[in-house]
Amino acid sequence: MKTNIFINTFFFLPFFIVTACGQNKKLPEEKAVITNKQINKPGNPYYSNSDTTKLNLTDAEWKKVLPEDVYLVMREAETERAFTGKYWNTDEKGTYYCAACGNKLFRSTAKFSSSCGWPSFFEQENKKSIIFKNDFSYNMERIEALCGRCGGHLGHLFDDGPPPTGKRYCMNSIALDFVPDNQ
């Protein structure tokens, strides 16, 4: 009996760890052009690093302006595979924005190495930059983190982060754009 428990734990524990933040699908990365601390997204008229006006678009409208991989994460709450996103293991100084609308989300000074395979932050840029809702998908109880401007799925919020907040914003790299301080 003890052997069965060990075998089940040994084989299924990695599955639960990898899927703790979501479905864990491999998604390609989106390309963006950075100029003078602004990100240009040709074909997306809703993207702005400075406009904070709330967006209320239909999924059909988002589907027209977002690359398919970004759409799957941000509008259908998919999750990129752990340890594959472009920002999970970086420490460059700068600012992170919503990949769908350009809303300012995090400063790199709030980023920390959580070893979970996704970029992690201990606090958001401001109280309105990210909103939250309960998520009971996949037989788990989590808090979903959504862009405060466009409502796009960014990742999840957990209570296992470092001081001073004790929070871990576990984000999908593909849901983020990054502008380095030196640009």
PDB file of C-alpha atoms in Angstrom:
ATOM      1  CA  MET A   1       0.000   0.000   0.000  1.00  0.00           C
ATOM      2  CA  LYS A   2       2.800   2.453   0.859  1.00  0.00           C
ATOM      3  CA  THR A   3       4.458   1.689  -2.469  1.00  0.00           C
ATOM      4  CA  ASN A   4       1.296   2.679  -4.365  1.00  0.00           C
ATOM      5  CA  ILE A   5       1.115   6.000  -2.529  1.00  0.00           C
ATOM      6  CA  PHE A   6       4.782   6.654  -3.303  1.00  0.00           C
ATOM      7  CA  ILE A   7       4.334   5.742  -6.977  1.00  0.00           C
ATOM      8  CA  ASN A   8       1.216   7.890  -7.318  1.00  0.00           C
ATOM      9  CA  THR A   9       2.936  10.824  -5.623  1.00  0.00           C
ATOM     10  CA  PHE A  10       6.090  10.369  -7.681  1.00  0.00           C
ATOM     11  CA  PHE A  11       4.245  10.268 -11.012  1.00  0.00           C
ATOM     12  CA  PHE A  12       1.425  12.749 -10.411  1.00  0.00           C
ATOM     13  CA  LEU A  13       3.080  15.435  -8.236  1.00  0.00           C
ATOM     14  CA  PRO A  14       5.017  16.943 -11.190  1.00  0.00           C
ATOM     15  CA  PHE A  15       1.727  17.189 -13.114  1.00  0.00           C
ATOM     16  CA  PHE A  16       0.126  19.207 -10.301  1.00  0.00           C
ATOM     17  CA  ILE A  17       3.172  21.455  -9.910  1.00  0.00           C
ATOM     18  CA  VAL A  18       3.365  22.199 -13.642  1.00  0.00           C
ATOM     19  CA  THR A  19      -0.368  22.831 -13.967  1.00  0.00           C
ATOM     20  CA  ALA A  20      -0.763  24.933 -10.817  1.00  0.00           C
ATOM     21  CA  CYS A  21      -0.976  28.092 -12.913  1.00  0.00           C
ATOM     22  CA  GLY A  22      -3.136  26.661 -15.708  1.00  0.00           C
ATOM     23  CA  GLN A  23      -3.375  24.298 -18.655  1.00  0.00           C
ATOM     24  CA  ASN A  24       0.311  24.328 -19.554  1.00  0.00           C
ATOM     25  CA  LYS A  25       0.239  24.461 -23.370  1.00  0.00           C
ATOM     26  CA  LYS A  26       3.222  25.342 -25.543  1.00  0.00           C
ATOM     27  CA  LEU A  27       2.476  28.618 -27.302  1.00  0.00           C
ATOM     28  CA  PRO A  28       4.735  30.580 -29.666  1.00  0.00           C
ATOM     29  CA  GLU A  29       5.832  34.087 -28.703  1.00  0.00           C
ATOM     30  CA  GLU A  30       4.520  37.342 -30.173  1.00  0.00           C
ATOM     31  CA  LYS A  31       6.868  39.920 -31.699  1.00  0.00           C
ATOM     32  CA  ALA A  32       6.607  43.636 -30.875  1.00  0.00           C
ATOM     33  CA  VAL A  33       8.582  46.692 -31.947  1.00  0.00           C
ATOM     34  CA  ILE A  34       9.947  48.918 -29.157  1.00  0.00           C
ATOM     35  CA  THR A  35      10.798  52.523 -29.927  1.00  0.00           C
ATOM     36  CA  ASN A  36      11.424  55.303 -27.391  1.00  0.00           C
ATOM     37  CA  LYS A  37       9.869  53.336 -24.501  1.00  0.00           C
ATOM     38  CA  GLN A  38       6.699  52.822 -26.550  1.00  0.00           C
ATOM     39  CA  ILE A  39       5.591  49.542 -28.053  1.00  0.00           C
ATOM     40  CA  ASN A  40       4.099  49.687 -31.515  1.00  0.00           C
ATOM     41  CA  LYS A  41       1.636  46.963 -32.429  1.00  0.00           C
ATOM     42  CA  PRO A  42       0.664  47.380 -36.063  1.00  0.00           C
ATOM     43  CA  GLY A  43      -2.906  46.221 -36.554  1.00  0.00           C
ATOM     44  CA  ASN A  44      -3.966  46.756 -32.926  1.00  0.00           C
ATOM     45  CA  PRO A  45      -5.608  50.196 -32.595  1.00  0.00           C
ATOM     46  CA  TYR A  46      -6.445  49.508 -28.922  1.00  0.00           C
ATOM     47  CA  TYR A  47      -2.806  49.253 -27.821  1.00  0.00           C
ATOM     48  CA  SER A  48      -1.412  52.253 -25.931  1.00  0.00           C
ATOM     49  CA  ASN A  49       1.221  52.609 -23.214  1.00  0.00           C
ATOM     50  CA  SER A  50      -0.369  55.883 -22.066  1.00  0.00           C
ATOM     51  CA  ASP A  51      -4.161  55.542 -22.520  1.00  0.00           C
ATOM     52  CA  THR A  52      -5.875  54.133 -19.420  1.00  0.00           C
ATOM     53  CA  THR A  53      -9.429  54.258 -20.800  1.00  0.00           C
ATOM     54  CA  LYS A  54     -11.234  50.986 -20.039  1.00  0.00           C
ATOM     55  CA  LEU A  55     -11.734  48.777 -23.076  1.00  0.00           C
ATOM     56  CA  ASN A  56     -14.899  46.756 -23.579  1.00  0.00           C
ATOM     57  CA  LEU A  57     -14.384  44.776 -26.779  1.00  0.00           C
ATOM     58  CA  THR A  58     -16.006  41.553 -27.892  1.00  0.00           C
ATOM     59  CA  ASP A  59     -13.933  38.413 -28.296  1.00  0.00           C
ATOM     60  CA  ALA A  60     -14.499  38.719 -32.057  1.00  0.00           C
ATOM     61  CA  GLU A  61     -12.929  42.212 -32.002  1.00  0.00           C
ATOM     62  CA  TRP A  62      -9.953  40.925 -29.978  1.00  0.00           C
ATOM     63  CA  LYS A  63      -9.545  37.992 -32.348  1.00  0.00           C
ATOM     64  CA  LYS A  64      -9.054  40.447 -35.234  1.00  0.00           C
ATOM     65  CA  VAL A  65      -6.178  42.339 -33.569  1.00  0.00           C
ATOM     66  CA  LEU A  66      -4.347  39.778 -31.396  1.00  0.00           C
ATOM     67  CA  PRO A  67      -2.070  37.029 -32.679  1.00  0.00           C
ATOM     68  CA  GLU A  68      -3.666  33.626 -32.104  1.00  0.00           C
ATOM     69  CA  ASP A  69      -1.281  32.601 -29.313  1.00  0.00           C
ATOM     70  CA  VAL A  70      -1.852  35.861 -27.399  1.00  0.00           C
ATOM     71  CA  TYR A  71      -5.602  35.566 -27.962  1.00  0.00           C
ATOM     72  CA  LEU A  72      -5.650  32.017 -26.528  1.00  0.00           C
ATOM     73  CA  VAL A  73      -3.944  33.125 -23.311  1.00  0.00           C
ATOM     74  CA  MET A  74      -5.537  36.534 -22.828  1.00  0.00           C
ATOM     75  CA  ARG A  75      -9.113  35.862 -23.977  1.00  0.00           C
ATOM     76  CA  GLU A  76      -9.504  32.115 -23.342  1.00  0.00           C
ATOM     77  CA  ALA A  77      -7.294  31.861 -20.217  1.00  0.00           C
ATOM     78  CA  GLU A  78      -4.850  29.341 -21.674  1.00  0.00           C
ATOM     79  CA  THR A  79      -1.414  29.073 -20.033  1.00  0.00           C
ATOM     80  CA  GLU A  80       1.996  28.846 -21.633  1.00  0.00           C
ATOM     81  CA  ARG A  81       4.209  25.902 -20.712  1.00  0.00           C
ATOM     82  CA  ALA A  82       6.341  26.431 -17.610  1.00  0.00           C
ATOM     83  CA  PHE A  83       9.980  27.515 -18.178  1.00  0.00           C
ATOM     84  CA  THR A  84       9.359  28.445 -21.837  1.00  0.00           C
ATOM     85  CA  GLY A  85       8.214  32.080 -21.717  1.00  0.00           C
ATOM     86  CA  LYS A  86      10.624  34.852 -22.597  1.00  0.00           C
ATOM     87  CA  TYR A  87      10.445  36.613 -19.189  1.00  0.00           C
ATOM     88  CA  TRP A  88      10.390  33.803 -16.623  1.00  0.00           C
ATOM     89  CA  ASN A  89      14.129  33.976 -15.919  1.00  0.00           C
ATOM     90  CA  THR A  90      15.168  37.545 -16.733  1.00  0.00           C
ATOM     91  CA  ASP A  91      16.387  40.284 -14.440  1.00  0.00           C
ATOM     92  CA  GLU A  92      16.644  43.215 -16.852  1.00  0.00           C
ATOM     93  CA  LYS A  93      15.416  46.552 -15.459  1.00  0.00           C
ATOM     94  CA  GLY A  94      12.328  48.089 -17.010  1.00  0.00           C
ATOM     95  CA  THR A  95       8.533  48.031 -17.147  1.00  0.00           C
ATOM     96  CA  TYR A  96       6.045  45.289 -18.026  1.00  0.00           C
ATOM     97  CA  TYR A  97       2.858  46.101 -19.950  1.00  0.00           C
ATOM     98  CA  CYS A  98      -0.265  44.167 -20.986  1.00  0.00           C
ATOM     99  CA  ALA A  99       0.425  42.508 -24.355  1.00  0.00           C
ATOM    100  CA  ALA A 100      -3.158  43.116 -25.528  1.00  0.00           C
ATOM    101  CA  CYS A 101      -3.729  46.777 -24.631  1.00  0.00           C
ATOM    102  CA  GLY A 102      -0.452  48.295 -23.356  1.00  0.00           C
ATOM    103  CA  ASN A 103      -1.625  48.898 -19.770  1.00  0.00           C
ATOM    104  CA  LYS A 104       1.317  49.376 -17.359  1.00  0.00           C
ATOM    105  CA  LEU A 105       1.333  46.355 -15.008  1.00  0.00           C
ATOM    106  CA  PHE A 106       4.671  45.875 -13.187  1.00  0.00           C
ATOM    107  CA  ARG A 107       8.088  47.415 -12.633  1.00  0.00           C
ATOM    108  CA  SER A 108      11.028  45.027 -12.777  1.00  0.00           C
ATOM    109  CA  THR A 109      11.903  46.041  -9.190  1.00  0.00           C
ATOM    110  CA  ALA A 110       8.844  43.995  -8.099  1.00  0.00           C
ATOM    111  CA  LYS A 111      10.002  40.883 -10.016  1.00  0.00           C
ATOM    112  CA  PHE A 112      11.543  37.973  -8.137  1.00  0.00           C
ATOM    113  CA  SER A 113      12.798  34.479  -8.873  1.00  0.00           C
ATOM    114  CA  SER A 114      10.122  32.062  -7.691  1.00  0.00           C
ATOM    115  CA  SER A 115      11.392  29.018  -9.616  1.00  0.00           C
ATOM    116  CA  CYS A 116       7.805  28.243 -10.702  1.00  0.00           C
ATOM    117  CA  GLY A 117       8.592  28.643 -14.421  1.00  0.00           C
ATOM    118  CA  TRP A 118       6.616  31.839 -15.008  1.00  0.00           C
ATOM    119  CA  PRO A 119       7.542  35.473 -14.354  1.00  0.00           C
ATOM    120  CA  SER A 120       6.645  36.344 -10.760  1.00  0.00           C
ATOM    121  CA  PHE A 121       6.089  39.720  -9.121  1.00  0.00           C
ATOM    122  CA  PHE A 122       5.271  40.677  -5.530  1.00  0.00           C
ATOM    123  CA  GLU A 123       3.253  43.812  -6.320  1.00  0.00           C
ATOM    124  CA  GLN A 124       1.441  45.427  -9.221  1.00  0.00           C
ATOM    125  CA  GLU A 125       2.177  48.890 -10.628  1.00  0.00           C
ATOM    126  CA  ASN A 126      -0.918  50.462  -9.065  1.00  0.00           C
ATOM    127  CA  LYS A 127      -4.196  49.319  -7.499  1.00  0.00           C
ATOM    128  CA  LYS A 128      -6.109  49.637 -10.778  1.00  0.00           C
ATOM    129  CA  SER A 129      -3.575  48.006 -13.117  1.00  0.00           C
ATOM    130  CA  ILE A 130      -4.732  44.469 -12.287  1.00  0.00           C
ATOM    131  CA  ILE A 131      -8.133  43.209 -11.158  1.00  0.00           C
ATOM    132  CA  PHE A 132      -9.018  39.817  -9.720  1.00  0.00           C
ATOM    133  CA  LYS A 133     -11.722  37.185  -9.816  1.00  0.00           C
ATOM    134  CA  ASN A 134     -12.176  33.750  -8.300  1.00  0.00           C
ATOM    135  CA  ASP A 135     -11.173  30.890 -10.594  1.00  0.00           C
ATOM    136  CA  PHE A 136     -12.465  27.384  -9.889  1.00  0.00           C
ATOM    137  CA  SER A 137     -11.269  25.772 -13.124  1.00  0.00           C
ATOM    138  CA  TYR A 138      -9.471  22.397 -13.189  1.00  0.00           C
ATOM    139  CA  ASN A 139     -10.840  21.486  -9.745  1.00  0.00           C
ATOM    140  CA  MET A 140      -8.650  24.123  -8.103  1.00  0.00           C
ATOM    141  CA  GLU A 141      -9.460  27.270  -6.163  1.00  0.00           C
ATOM    142  CA  ARG A 142      -7.307  30.162  -7.375  1.00  0.00           C
ATOM    143  CA  ILE A 143      -7.441  33.913  -7.907  1.00  0.00           C
ATOM    144  CA  GLU A 144      -7.236  34.934 -11.553  1.00  0.00           C
ATOM    145  CA  ALA A 145      -5.305  38.123 -12.386  1.00  0.00           C
ATOM    146  CA  LEU A 146      -6.784  40.210 -15.209  1.00  0.00           C
ATOM    147  CA  CYS A 147      -5.624  43.404 -16.887  1.00  0.00           C
ATOM    148  CA  GLY A 148      -7.416  46.345 -15.271  1.00  0.00           C
ATOM    149  CA  ARG A 149      -7.841  48.060 -18.645  1.00  0.00           C
ATOM    150  CA  CYS A 150      -8.878  45.304 -21.080  1.00  0.00           C
ATOM    151  CA  GLY A 151      -9.814  42.403 -18.770  1.00  0.00           C
ATOM    152  CA  GLY A 152      -7.320  40.062 -20.450  1.00  0.00           C
ATOM    153  CA  HIS A 153      -6.129  36.982 -18.547  1.00  0.00           C
ATOM    154  CA  LEU A 154      -2.585  37.517 -17.237  1.00  0.00           C
ATOM    155  CA  GLY A 155      -2.147  34.632 -14.810  1.00  0.00           C
ATOM    156  CA  HIS A 156      -2.947  34.008 -11.143  1.00  0.00           C
ATOM    157  CA  LEU A 157      -2.270  35.509  -7.720  1.00  0.00           C
ATOM    158  CA  PHE A 158      -0.964  33.350  -4.871  1.00  0.00           C
ATOM    159  CA  ASP A 159      -0.186  34.030  -1.202  1.00  0.00           C
ATOM    160  CA  ASP A 160       3.309  32.506  -1.240  1.00  0.00           C
ATOM    161  CA  GLY A 161       5.410  35.488  -2.324  1.00  0.00           C
ATOM    162  CA  PRO A 162       8.171  37.385  -0.536  1.00  0.00           C
ATOM    163  CA  PRO A 163       7.881  40.403   1.781  1.00  0.00           C
ATOM    164  CA  PRO A 164       6.666  43.068   1.859  1.00  0.00           C
ATOM    165  CA  THR A 165       3.375  41.829   0.303  1.00  0.00           C
ATOM    166  CA  GLY A 166       3.602  38.043   0.618  1.00  0.00           C
ATOM    167  CA  LYS A 167       1.975  37.860  -2.837  1.00  0.00           C
ATOM    168  CA  ARG A 168       3.131  36.082  -5.998  1.00  0.00           C
ATOM    169  CA  TYR A 169       1.668  37.342  -9.239  1.00  0.00           C
ATOM    170  CA  CYS A 170       2.340  34.313 -11.467  1.00  0.00           C
ATOM    171  CA  MET A 171       2.099  35.732 -15.007  1.00  0.00           C
ATOM    172  CA  ASN A 172       2.254  34.335 -18.525  1.00  0.00           C
ATOM    173  CA  SER A 173       5.195  35.852 -20.423  1.00  0.00           C
ATOM    174  CA  ILE A 174       3.100  35.959 -23.576  1.00  0.00           C
ATOM    175  CA  ALA A 175       0.599  38.231 -21.791  1.00  0.00           C
ATOM    176  CA  LEU A 176       3.379  40.757 -21.108  1.00  0.00           C
ATOM    177  CA  ASP A 177       5.395  43.237 -23.135  1.00  0.00           C
ATOM    178  CA  PHE A 178       8.627  44.558 -21.669  1.00  0.00           C
ATOM    179  CA  VAL A 179      10.308  47.914 -22.212  1.00  0.00           C
ATOM    180  CA  PRO A 180      13.865  48.120 -20.806  1.00  0.00           C
ATOM    181  CA  ASP A 181      14.872  51.224 -18.825  1.00  0.00           C
ATOM    182  CA  ASN A 182      17.783  51.874 -21.194  1.00  0.00           C
ATOM    183  CA  GLN A 183      15.525  52.325 -24.274  1.00  0.00           C
TER     184      GLN A 183
END
